[in-house]
Coordinates of C-alpha atoms in Angstrom, one line a residue:
M1 CA -81.2 -12.7 -21.5
I2 CA -81.1 -9.1 -20.4
Q3 CA -81.5 -8.0 -16.8
E4 CA -81.3 -4.4 -15.5
G5 CA -79.9 -3.2 -18.8
R6 CA -77.1 -5.7 -19.0
R7 CA -76.7 -9.0 -20.8
I8 CA -76.8 -12.1 -18.6
N9 CA -75.4 -15.4 -19.8
P10 CA -77.2 -18.3 -18.1
F11 CA -74.5 -20.8 -19.2
V12 CA -71.6 -20.9 -16.7
G13 CA -69.4 -23.1 -18.9
L14 CA -67.1 -25.6 -17.1
R15 CA -67.0 -23.8 -13.7
P16 CA -69.4 -24.9 -11.0
F17 CA -72.6 -23.0 -10.4
R18 CA -72.4 -20.5 -7.5
R19 CA -75.1 -19.2 -5.2
E20 CA -75.7 -16.2 -7.4
D21 CA -76.3 -18.7 -10.3
S22 CA -79.2 -20.5 -8.5
G23 CA -81.8 -18.9 -10.8
F24 CA -80.2 -20.7 -13.7
F25 CA -79.6 -24.0 -11.9
F26 CA -82.4 -26.4 -12.6
G27 CA -83.0 -30.1 -13.0
R28 CA -81.7 -31.1 -9.5
S29 CA -84.3 -29.5 -7.2
E30 CA -85.4 -32.9 -5.9
Q31 CA -81.8 -33.7 -4.9
S32 CA -81.4 -30.3 -3.2
K33 CA -84.7 -30.9 -1.3
E34 CA -83.5 -34.4 -0.3
L35 CA -80.2 -33.1 1.0
I36 CA -82.0 -30.4 3.0
T37 CA -84.3 -33.1 4.5
L38 CA -81.4 -35.3 5.3
L39 CA -79.7 -32.3 7.1
Q40 CA -82.9 -31.8 9.1
Q41 CA -82.9 -35.4 10.2
N42 CA -79.2 -36.2 10.7
R43 CA -77.2 -33.0 10.9
F44 CA -74.5 -34.7 8.9
V45 CA -74.6 -35.5 5.2
S46 CA -71.8 -36.3 3.0
V47 CA -72.0 -35.6 -0.8
T48 CA -69.6 -37.7 -2.8
G49 CA -69.2 -38.4 -6.5
S50 CA -66.8 -38.4 -9.3
S51 CA -64.9 -35.3 -10.3
G52 CA -67.0 -33.1 -12.5
S53 CA -70.3 -34.8 -11.5
G54 CA -71.8 -31.5 -10.1
K55 CA -71.3 -31.9 -6.4
S56 CA -70.2 -28.3 -5.9
S57 CA -73.0 -26.9 -8.1
L58 CA -75.6 -29.0 -6.3
I59 CA -74.4 -27.6 -2.9
K60 CA -73.7 -24.0 -4.0
A61 CA -76.6 -23.4 -6.3
G62 CA -79.1 -25.8 -4.8
V63 CA -78.7 -26.5 -1.1
L64 CA -77.2 -23.2 0.1
P65 CA -80.0 -21.1 -1.4
G66 CA -82.5 -23.5 0.1
L67 CA -80.9 -23.1 3.5
E68 CA -80.8 -19.3 3.1
A69 CA -84.5 -19.3 2.2
G70 CA -85.3 -20.8 5.5
F71 CA -86.1 -24.4 4.5
L72 CA -84.0 -25.7 7.3
K73 CA -85.8 -24.8 10.6
R74 CA -83.1 -25.8 13.1
G75 CA -81.3 -22.6 14.1
G76 CA -79.0 -20.4 12.2
W77 CA -76.3 -21.6 9.9
S78 CA -72.6 -20.7 9.5
I79 CA -71.3 -21.8 6.1
I80 CA -67.7 -22.8 5.4
T81 CA -66.7 -23.0 1.8
L82 CA -63.4 -24.5 1.0
T83 CA -61.5 -26.2 -1.9
P84 CA -59.4 -29.2 -0.8
G85 CA -56.6 -28.2 -3.2
M86 CA -53.1 -29.7 -2.7
S87 CA -53.5 -29.7 1.1
P88 CA -57.0 -30.9 1.9
F89 CA -56.6 -31.5 5.6
Y90 CA -54.7 -28.3 6.2
N91 CA -57.4 -26.3 4.2
L92 CA -60.1 -28.0 6.2
S93 CA -58.4 -27.3 9.5
S94 CA -57.7 -23.7 8.8
S95 CA -61.2 -23.1 7.4
V96 CA -62.9 -24.6 10.5
L97 CA -60.6 -22.6 12.8
N98 CA -61.4 -19.4 10.9
A99 CA -65.2 -20.2 11.3
I100 CA -64.9 -20.8 15.0
S101 CA -62.6 -17.9 15.9
H102 CA -62.9 -15.8 12.8
K103 CA -59.1 -15.8 12.6
V104 CA -56.5 -18.6 12.7
Q105 CA -54.1 -17.6 15.5
S106 CA -51.1 -19.1 13.7
T107 CA -50.0 -21.6 11.1
K108 CA -48.9 -23.8 14.0
E109 CA -52.4 -23.9 15.4
A110 CA -53.8 -25.0 12.0
V111 CA -51.1 -27.7 11.6
C112 CA -51.9 -29.0 15.1
F113 CA -55.6 -29.2 14.3
E114 CA -54.8 -30.8 10.9
E115 CA -53.0 -33.6 12.7
E116 CA -55.8 -34.0 15.1
I117 CA -58.3 -34.3 12.2
R118 CA -56.0 -36.9 10.6
I119 CA -56.0 -39.0 13.8
K120 CA -59.5 -38.5 15.1
G121 CA -61.4 -37.7 11.9
L122 CA -64.9 -36.2 12.3
N123 CA -64.7 -36.4 16.1
A124 CA -61.9 -33.7 16.1
I125 CA -64.1 -31.4 14.1
M126 CA -67.2 -32.1 16.1
K127 CA -65.3 -31.4 19.4
I128 CA -64.1 -28.0 18.3
I129 CA -67.4 -26.8 16.8
K130 CA -69.4 -27.8 19.8
T131 CA -67.5 -25.4 22.0
G132 CA -69.5 -22.3 22.4
R133 CA -71.5 -22.5 19.1
E134 CA -75.2 -21.8 19.0
D135 CA -75.7 -22.2 15.3
N136 CA -75.2 -25.1 12.9
L137 CA -72.1 -25.4 10.7
L138 CA -72.2 -26.5 7.1
I139 CA -68.8 -27.4 5.6

C-alpha cells in the first residue's frame, strides 16, 4: 500500500496496534462499540484477557479512536496510557498523579499513593480523580 508517496505496511507484526494503526485494525468493531456503550452506561469497564489476546490493540486502535471521534457524549476525556511492567502499582500511581497534576511532585508522593492503591484499591483512584476534575479519565 502506498500513501503520500511512501510505502505503508498494514501488518504490525507482534506489537500491539496503536491509535495511528486504527485504519488497519478490523474485525473487532463490534467489541469496540460494545466497550464504548459500556463506558457510557457504567463509567467503569475492565478489559481482561490472556497475554497476547489483543487487549491493548482493542483499546488503542478500536476504543480510543471511537472516543476521539465523539462516540462517547459524556464530556471530555483525559487518557492515561501505561504499561504495568515490573512495578504495576507504582506505574499506575505515578501515571494517575501525572494526569491529575501534570507532574509527580516526588517519588515519595508516587510511593505513598501506590500504597494507598494497594490498601483501598479503586476507591483510592476514584477519590483522587474526583478532586477538581471536569472531564472523564480513561486508564
